[in-house]
PDB file of C-alpha atoms and ligand atoms in Angstrom:
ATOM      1  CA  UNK S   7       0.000   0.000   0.000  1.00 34.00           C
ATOM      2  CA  UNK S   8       1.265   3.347  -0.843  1.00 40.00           C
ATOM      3  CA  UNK S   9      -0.988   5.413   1.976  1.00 47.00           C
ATOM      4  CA  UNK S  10       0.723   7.734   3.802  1.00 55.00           C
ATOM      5  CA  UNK S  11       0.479  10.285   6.640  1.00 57.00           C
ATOM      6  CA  UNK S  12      -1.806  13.161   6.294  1.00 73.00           C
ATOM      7  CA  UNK S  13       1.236  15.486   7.773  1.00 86.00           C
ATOM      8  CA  UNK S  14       3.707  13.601   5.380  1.00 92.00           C
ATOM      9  CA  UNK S  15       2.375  14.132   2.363  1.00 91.00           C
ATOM     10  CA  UNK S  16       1.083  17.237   2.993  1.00 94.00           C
ATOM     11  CA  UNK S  17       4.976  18.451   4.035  1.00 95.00           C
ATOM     12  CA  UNK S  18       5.773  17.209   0.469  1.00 96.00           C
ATOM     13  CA  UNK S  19       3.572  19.551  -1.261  1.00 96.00           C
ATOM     14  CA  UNK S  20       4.425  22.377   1.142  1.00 97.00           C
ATOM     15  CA  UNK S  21       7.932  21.625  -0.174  1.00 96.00           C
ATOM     16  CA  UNK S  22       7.299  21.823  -3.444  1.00 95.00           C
ATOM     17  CA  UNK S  23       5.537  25.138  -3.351  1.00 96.00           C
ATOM     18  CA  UNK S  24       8.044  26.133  -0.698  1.00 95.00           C
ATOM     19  CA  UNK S  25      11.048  26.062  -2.904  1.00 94.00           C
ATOM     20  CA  UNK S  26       9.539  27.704  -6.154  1.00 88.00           C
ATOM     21  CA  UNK S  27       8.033  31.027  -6.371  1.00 88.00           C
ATOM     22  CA  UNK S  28       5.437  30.118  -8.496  1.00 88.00           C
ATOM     23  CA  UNK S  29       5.171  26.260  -9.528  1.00 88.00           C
ATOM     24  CA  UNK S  30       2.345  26.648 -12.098  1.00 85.00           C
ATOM     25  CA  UNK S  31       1.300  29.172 -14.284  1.00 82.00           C
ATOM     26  CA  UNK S  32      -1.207  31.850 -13.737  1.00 81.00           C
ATOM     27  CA  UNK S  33      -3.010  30.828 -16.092  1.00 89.00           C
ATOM     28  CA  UNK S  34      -6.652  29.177 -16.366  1.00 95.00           C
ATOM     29  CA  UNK S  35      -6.649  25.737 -17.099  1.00 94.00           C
ATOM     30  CA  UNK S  36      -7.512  25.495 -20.951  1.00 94.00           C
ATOM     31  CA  UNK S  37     -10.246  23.043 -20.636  1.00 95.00           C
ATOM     32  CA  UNK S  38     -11.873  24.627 -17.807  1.00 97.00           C
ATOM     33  CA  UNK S  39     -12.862  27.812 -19.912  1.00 97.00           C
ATOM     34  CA  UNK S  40     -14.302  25.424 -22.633  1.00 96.00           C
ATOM     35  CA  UNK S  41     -16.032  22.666 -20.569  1.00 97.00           C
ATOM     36  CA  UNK S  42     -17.119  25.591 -17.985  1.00 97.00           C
ATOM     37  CA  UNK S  43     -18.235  27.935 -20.383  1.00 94.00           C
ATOM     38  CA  UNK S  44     -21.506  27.156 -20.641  1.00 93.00           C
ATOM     39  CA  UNK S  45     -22.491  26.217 -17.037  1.00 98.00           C
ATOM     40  CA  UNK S  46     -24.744  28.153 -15.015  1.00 97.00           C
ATOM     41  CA  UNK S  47     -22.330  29.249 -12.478  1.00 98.00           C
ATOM     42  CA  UNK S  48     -23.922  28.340  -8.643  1.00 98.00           C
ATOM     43  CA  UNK S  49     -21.357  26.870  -6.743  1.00 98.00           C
ATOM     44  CA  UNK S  50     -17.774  25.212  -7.206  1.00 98.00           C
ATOM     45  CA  UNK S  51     -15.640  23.175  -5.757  1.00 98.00           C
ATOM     46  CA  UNK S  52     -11.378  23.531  -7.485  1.00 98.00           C
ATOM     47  CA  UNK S  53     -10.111  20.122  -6.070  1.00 98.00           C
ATOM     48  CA  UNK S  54      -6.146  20.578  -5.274  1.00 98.00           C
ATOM     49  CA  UNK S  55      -6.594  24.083  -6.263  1.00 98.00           C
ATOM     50  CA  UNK S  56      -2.664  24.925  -6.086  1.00 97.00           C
ATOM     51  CA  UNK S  57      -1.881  28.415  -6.364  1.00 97.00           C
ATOM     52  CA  UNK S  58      -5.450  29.092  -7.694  1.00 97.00           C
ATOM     53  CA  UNK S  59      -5.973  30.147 -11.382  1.00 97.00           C
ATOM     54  CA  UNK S  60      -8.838  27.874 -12.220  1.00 98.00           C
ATOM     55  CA  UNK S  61     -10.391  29.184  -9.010  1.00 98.00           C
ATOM     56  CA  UNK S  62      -9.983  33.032  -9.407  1.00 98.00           C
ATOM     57  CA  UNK S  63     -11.431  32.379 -12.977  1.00 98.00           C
ATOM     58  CA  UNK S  64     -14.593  30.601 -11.531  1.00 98.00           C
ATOM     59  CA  UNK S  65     -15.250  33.374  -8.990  1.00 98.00           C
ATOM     60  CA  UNK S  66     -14.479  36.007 -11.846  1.00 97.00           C
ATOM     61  CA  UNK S  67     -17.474  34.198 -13.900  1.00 97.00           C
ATOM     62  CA  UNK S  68     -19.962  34.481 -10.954  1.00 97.00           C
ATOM     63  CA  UNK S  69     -19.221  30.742  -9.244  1.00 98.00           C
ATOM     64  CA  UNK S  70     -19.426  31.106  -5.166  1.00 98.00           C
ATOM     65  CA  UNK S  71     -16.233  28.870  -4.921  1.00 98.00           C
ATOM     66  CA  UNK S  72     -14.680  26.436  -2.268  1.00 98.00           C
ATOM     67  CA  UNK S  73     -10.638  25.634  -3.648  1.00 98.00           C
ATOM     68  CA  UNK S  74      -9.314  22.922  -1.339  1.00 98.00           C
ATOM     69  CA  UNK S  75      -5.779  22.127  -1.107  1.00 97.00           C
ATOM     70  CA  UNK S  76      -3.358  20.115   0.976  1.00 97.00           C
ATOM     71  CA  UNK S  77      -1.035  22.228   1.077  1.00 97.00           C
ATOM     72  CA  UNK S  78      -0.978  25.571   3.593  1.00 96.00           C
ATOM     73  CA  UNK S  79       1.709  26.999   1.045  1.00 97.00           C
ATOM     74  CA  UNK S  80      -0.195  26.641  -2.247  1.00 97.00           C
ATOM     75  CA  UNK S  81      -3.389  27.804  -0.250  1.00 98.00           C
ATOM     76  CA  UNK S  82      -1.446  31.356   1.636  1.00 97.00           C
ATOM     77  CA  UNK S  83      -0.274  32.381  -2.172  1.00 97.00           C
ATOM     78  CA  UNK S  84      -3.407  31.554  -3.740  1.00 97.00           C
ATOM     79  CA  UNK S  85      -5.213  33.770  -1.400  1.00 97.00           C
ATOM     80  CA  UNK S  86      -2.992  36.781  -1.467  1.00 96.00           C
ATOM     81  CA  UNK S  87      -2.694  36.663  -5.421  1.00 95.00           C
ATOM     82  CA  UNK S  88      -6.815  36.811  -5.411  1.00 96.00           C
ATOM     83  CA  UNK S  89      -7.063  39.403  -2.675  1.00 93.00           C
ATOM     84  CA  UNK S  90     -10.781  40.318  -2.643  1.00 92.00           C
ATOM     85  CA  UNK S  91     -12.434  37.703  -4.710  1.00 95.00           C
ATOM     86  CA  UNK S  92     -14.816  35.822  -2.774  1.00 92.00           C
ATOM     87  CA  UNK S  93     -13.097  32.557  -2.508  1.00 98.00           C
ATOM     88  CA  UNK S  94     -13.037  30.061   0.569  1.00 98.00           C
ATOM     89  CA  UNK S  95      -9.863  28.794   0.773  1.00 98.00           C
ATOM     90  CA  UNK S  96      -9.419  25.105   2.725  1.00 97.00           C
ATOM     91  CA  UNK S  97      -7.343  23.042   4.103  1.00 96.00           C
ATOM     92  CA  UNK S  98      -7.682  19.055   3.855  1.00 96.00           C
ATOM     93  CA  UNK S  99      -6.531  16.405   2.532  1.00 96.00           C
ATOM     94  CA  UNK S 100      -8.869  14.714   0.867  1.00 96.00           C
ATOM     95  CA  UNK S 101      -7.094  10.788   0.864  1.00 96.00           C
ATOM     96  CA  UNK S 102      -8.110  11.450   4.955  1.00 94.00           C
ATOM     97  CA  UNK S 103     -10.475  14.272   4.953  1.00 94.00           C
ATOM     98  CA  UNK S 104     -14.251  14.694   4.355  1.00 95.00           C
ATOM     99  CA  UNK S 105     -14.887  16.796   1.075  1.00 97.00           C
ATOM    100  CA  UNK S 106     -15.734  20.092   2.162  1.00 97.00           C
ATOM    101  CA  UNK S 107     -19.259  21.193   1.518  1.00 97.00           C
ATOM    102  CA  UNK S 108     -21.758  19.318  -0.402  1.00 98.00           C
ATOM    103  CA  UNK S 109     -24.280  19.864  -3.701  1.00 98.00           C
ATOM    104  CA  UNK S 110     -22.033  21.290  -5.761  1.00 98.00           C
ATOM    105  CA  UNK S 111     -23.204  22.650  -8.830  1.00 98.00           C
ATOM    106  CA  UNK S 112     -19.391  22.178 -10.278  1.00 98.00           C
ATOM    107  CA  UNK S 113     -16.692  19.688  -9.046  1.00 98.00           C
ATOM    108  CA  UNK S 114     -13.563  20.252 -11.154  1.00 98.00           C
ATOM    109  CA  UNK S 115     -10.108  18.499 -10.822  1.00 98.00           C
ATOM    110  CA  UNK S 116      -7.268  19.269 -12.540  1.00 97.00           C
ATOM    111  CA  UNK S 117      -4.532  17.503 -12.578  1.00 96.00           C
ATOM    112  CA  UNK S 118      -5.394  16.674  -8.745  1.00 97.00           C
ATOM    113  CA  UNK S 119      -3.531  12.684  -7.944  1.00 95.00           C
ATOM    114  CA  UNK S 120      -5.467   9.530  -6.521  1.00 97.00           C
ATOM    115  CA  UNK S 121      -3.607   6.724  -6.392  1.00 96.00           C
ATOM    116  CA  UNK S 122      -5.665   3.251  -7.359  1.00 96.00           C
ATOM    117  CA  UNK S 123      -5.504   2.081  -3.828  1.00 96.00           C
ATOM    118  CA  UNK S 124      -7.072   5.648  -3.270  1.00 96.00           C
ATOM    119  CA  UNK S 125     -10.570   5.306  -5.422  1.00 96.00           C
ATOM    120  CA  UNK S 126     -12.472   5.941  -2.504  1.00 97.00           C
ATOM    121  CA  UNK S 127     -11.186   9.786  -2.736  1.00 97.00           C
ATOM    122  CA  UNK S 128     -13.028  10.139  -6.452  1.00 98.00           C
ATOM    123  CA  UNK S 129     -15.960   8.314  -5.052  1.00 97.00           C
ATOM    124  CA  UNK S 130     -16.399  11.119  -2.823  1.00 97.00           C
ATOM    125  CA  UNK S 131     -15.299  14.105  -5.025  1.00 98.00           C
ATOM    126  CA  UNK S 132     -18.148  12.092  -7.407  1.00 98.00           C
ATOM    127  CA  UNK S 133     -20.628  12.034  -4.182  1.00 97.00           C
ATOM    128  CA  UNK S 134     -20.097  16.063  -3.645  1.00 98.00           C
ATOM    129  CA  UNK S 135     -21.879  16.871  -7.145  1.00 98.00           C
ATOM    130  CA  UNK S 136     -25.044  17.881  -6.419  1.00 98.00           C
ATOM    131  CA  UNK S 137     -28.642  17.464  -8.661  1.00 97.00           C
ATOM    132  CA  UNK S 138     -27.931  19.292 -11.970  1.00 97.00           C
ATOM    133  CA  UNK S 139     -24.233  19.967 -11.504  1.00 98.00           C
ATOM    134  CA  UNK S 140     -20.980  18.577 -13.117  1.00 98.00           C
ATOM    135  CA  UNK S 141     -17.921  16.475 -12.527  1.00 98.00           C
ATOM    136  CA  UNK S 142     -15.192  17.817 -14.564  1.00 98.00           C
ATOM    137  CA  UNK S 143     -11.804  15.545 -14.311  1.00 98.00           C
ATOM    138  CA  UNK S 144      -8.343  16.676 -16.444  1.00 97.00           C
ATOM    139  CA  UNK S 145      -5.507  14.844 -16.015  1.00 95.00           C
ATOM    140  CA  UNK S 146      -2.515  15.165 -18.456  1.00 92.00           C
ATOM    141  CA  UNK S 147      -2.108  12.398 -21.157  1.00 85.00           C
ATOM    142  CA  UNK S 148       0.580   9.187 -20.361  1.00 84.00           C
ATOM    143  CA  UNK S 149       3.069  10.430 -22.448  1.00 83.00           C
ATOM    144  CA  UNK S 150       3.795  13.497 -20.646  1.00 76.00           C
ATOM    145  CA  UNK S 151       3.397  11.857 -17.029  1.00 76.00           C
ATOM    146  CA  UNK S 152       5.503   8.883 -18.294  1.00 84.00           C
ATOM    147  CA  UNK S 153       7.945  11.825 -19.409  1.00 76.00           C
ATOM    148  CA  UNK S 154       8.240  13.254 -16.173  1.00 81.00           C
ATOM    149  CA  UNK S 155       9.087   9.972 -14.230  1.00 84.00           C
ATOM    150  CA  UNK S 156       5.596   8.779 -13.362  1.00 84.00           C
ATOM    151  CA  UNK S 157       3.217   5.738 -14.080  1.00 89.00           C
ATOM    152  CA  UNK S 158      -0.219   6.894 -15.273  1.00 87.00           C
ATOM    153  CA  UNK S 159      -1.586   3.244 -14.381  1.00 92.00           C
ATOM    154  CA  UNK S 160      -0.808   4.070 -10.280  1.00 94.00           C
ATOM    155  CA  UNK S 161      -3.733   6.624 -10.628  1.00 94.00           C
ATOM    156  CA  UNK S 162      -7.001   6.591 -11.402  1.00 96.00           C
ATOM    157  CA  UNK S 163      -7.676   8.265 -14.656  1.00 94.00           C
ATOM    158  CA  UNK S 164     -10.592  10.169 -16.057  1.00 93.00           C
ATOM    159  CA  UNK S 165     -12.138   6.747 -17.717  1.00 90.00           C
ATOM    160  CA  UNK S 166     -11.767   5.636 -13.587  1.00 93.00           C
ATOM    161  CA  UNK S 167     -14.812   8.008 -12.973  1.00 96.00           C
ATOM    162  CA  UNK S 168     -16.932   7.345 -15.602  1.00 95.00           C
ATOM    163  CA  UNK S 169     -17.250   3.794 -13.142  1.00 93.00           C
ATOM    164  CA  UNK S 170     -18.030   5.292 -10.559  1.00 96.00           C
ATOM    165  CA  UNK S 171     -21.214   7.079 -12.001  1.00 97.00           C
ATOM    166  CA  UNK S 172     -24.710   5.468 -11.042  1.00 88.00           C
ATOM    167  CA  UNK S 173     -27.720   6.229 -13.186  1.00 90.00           C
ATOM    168  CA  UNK S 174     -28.872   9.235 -13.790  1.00 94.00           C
ATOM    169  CA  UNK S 175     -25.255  10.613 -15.018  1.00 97.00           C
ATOM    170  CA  UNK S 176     -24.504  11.535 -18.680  1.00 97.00           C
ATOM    171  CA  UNK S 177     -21.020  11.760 -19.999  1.00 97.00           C
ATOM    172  CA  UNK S 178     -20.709  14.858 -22.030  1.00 97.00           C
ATOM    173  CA  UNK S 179     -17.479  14.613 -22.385  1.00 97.00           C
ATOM    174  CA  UNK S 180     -14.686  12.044 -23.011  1.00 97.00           C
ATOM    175  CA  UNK S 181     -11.452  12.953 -24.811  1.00 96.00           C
ATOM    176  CA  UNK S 182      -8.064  13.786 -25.219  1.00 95.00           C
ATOM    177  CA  UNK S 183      -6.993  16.454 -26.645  1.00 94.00           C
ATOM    178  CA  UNK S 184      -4.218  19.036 -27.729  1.00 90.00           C
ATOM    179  CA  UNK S 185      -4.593  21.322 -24.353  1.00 86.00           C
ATOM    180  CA  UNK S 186      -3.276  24.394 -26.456  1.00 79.00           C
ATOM    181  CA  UNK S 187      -0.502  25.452 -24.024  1.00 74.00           C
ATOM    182  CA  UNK S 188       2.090  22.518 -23.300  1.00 71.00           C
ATOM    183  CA  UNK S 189       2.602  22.196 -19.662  1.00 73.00           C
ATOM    184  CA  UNK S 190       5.585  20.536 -17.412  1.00 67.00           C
ATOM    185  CA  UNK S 191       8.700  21.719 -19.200  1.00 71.00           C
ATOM    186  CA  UNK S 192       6.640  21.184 -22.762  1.00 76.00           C
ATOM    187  CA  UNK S 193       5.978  17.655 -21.962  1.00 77.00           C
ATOM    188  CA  UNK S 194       2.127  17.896 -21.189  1.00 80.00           C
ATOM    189  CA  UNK S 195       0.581  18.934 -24.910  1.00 84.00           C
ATOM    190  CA  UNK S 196      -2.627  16.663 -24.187  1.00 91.00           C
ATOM    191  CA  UNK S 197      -5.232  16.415 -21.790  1.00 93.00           C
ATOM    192  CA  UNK S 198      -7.517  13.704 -21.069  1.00 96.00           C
ATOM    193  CA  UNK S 199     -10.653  15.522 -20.349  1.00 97.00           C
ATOM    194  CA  UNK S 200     -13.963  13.679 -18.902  1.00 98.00           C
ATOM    195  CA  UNK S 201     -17.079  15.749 -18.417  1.00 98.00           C
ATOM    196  CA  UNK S 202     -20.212  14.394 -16.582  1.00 98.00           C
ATOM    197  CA  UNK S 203     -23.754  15.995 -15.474  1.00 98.00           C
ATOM    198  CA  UNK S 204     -25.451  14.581 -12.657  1.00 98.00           C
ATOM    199  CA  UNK S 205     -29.281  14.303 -13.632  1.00 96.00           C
ATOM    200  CA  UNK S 206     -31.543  17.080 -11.105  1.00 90.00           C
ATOM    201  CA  UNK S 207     -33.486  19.901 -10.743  1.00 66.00           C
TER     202      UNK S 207
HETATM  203  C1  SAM L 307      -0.578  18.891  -9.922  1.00 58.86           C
HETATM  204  S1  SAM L 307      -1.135  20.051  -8.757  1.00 58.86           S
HETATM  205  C2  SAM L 307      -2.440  20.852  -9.654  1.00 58.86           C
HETATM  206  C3  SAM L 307      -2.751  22.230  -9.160  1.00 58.86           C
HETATM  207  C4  SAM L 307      -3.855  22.980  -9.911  1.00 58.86           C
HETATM  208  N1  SAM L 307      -5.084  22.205  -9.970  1.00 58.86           N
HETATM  209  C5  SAM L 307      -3.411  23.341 -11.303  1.00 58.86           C
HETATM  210  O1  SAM L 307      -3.946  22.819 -12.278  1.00 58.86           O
HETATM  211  O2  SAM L 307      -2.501  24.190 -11.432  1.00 58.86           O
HETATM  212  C6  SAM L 307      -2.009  19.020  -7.613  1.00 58.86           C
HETATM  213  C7  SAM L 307      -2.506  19.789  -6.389  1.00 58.86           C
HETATM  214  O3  SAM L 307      -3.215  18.868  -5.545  1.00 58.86           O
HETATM  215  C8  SAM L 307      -2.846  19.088  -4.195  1.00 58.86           C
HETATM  216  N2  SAM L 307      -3.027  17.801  -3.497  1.00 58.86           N
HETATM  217  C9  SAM L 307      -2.308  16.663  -3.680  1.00 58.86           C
HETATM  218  N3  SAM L 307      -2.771  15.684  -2.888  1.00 58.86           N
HETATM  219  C10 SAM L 307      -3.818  16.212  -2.191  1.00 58.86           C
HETATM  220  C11 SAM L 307      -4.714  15.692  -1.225  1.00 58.86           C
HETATM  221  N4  SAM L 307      -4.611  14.429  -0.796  1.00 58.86           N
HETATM  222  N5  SAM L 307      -5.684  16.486  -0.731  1.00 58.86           N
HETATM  223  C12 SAM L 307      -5.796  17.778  -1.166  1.00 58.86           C
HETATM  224  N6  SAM L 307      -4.969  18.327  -2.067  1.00 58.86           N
HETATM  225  C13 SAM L 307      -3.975  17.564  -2.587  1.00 58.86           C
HETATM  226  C14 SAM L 307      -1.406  19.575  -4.248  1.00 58.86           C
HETATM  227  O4  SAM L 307      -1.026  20.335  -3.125  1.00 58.86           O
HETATM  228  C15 SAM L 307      -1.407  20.395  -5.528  1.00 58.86           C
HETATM  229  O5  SAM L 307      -1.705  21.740  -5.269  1.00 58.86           O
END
């Protein structure tokens, strides 16, 4: 088993943020703007919202939004590069931690990692969409994770979710495509993108 300590992993990620100024760009997640931009916008929850791009761009479009990350380091810059937007900001981590909140009308991961042994972590991220609202999963494509020294088989991939849905789900969206912007030192040009809408209201 590869579970760890909350305070373990969560030093990790503190490190990682810790020893760069900024890890990711400031820029909006390309498939977010195209598989958001016709939503309604109610309320959103940015799973492993890093330093906070995809979330400032949600609350900029109206969506009340909840970013949770594991990470106190990622979550302190997040919040001082947004300054007033009306963003919650919380700490967990979710392998351990109840998702915060409930009924969401969006739940949107990008790039966010759950190991296999860990599915029970996107069957509560899936549990946290609410009547009406949308599970939005990106994760980069093999080649680029493979690139960068990781095993896209340890994690559960976008396809993982679309198992996890009960009735009364529809898959709007499952492909991969170019994502526009290579990420990770050029390696990430494609994202697997997987777009589902919880039947409601
Ligand atoms: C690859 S980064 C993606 C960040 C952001 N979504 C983006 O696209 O720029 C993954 C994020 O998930 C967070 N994370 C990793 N494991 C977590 C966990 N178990 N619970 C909550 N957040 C976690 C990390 O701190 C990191 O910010």
């Amino acid at each position: 088993m590869n579970l760890r300590m909350d305070n373990e992993r969560a030093a990790e990620w503190d490190e990682r943020y810790g020893n760069a100024e900024r890890l990711w760009t400031a820029d909006v997640n390309p498939a977010l703007i195209i598989e958001a931009n016709d939503l309604t916008p109610t309320t959103a929850l940015d799973v492993g919202s890093g330093e906070g791009a995809d979330a400032r761009w949600l609350a900029k479009r109206g969506w009340e939004v909840t970013a949770v990350d594991i990470s106190q380091v990622a979550l302190d810059r997040a919040r001082e590069i947004s300054g007033e937007l009306p963003i919650t900001w919380t700490r967990a981590d979710l392998v351990v931690d109840p998702v915060p909140g409930a009924d969401y009308g969006l739940v949107a991961l990008h790039y966010f990692p759950i190991l296999v042994e860990e599915l029970e972590v996107a069957r509560k991220l899936v549990d946290a969409v609410g009547p009406g609202g949308s599970l939005l999963v990106v994760a980069h494509a093999p080649e680029g994770v493979r690139a960068h020294g990781f095993e896209p088989d340890d994690y559960v991939q976008p396809g993982g979710f679309a198992e996890l849905l009960g009735d009364g789900w529809e898959i709007v969206t499952d492909e991969t495509r170019e994502r526009g912007k290579a990420a990770g030192r050029g390696h990430h040009t494609h994202d697997m993108v997987f777009r589902a809408r919880r039947a409601g209201r």
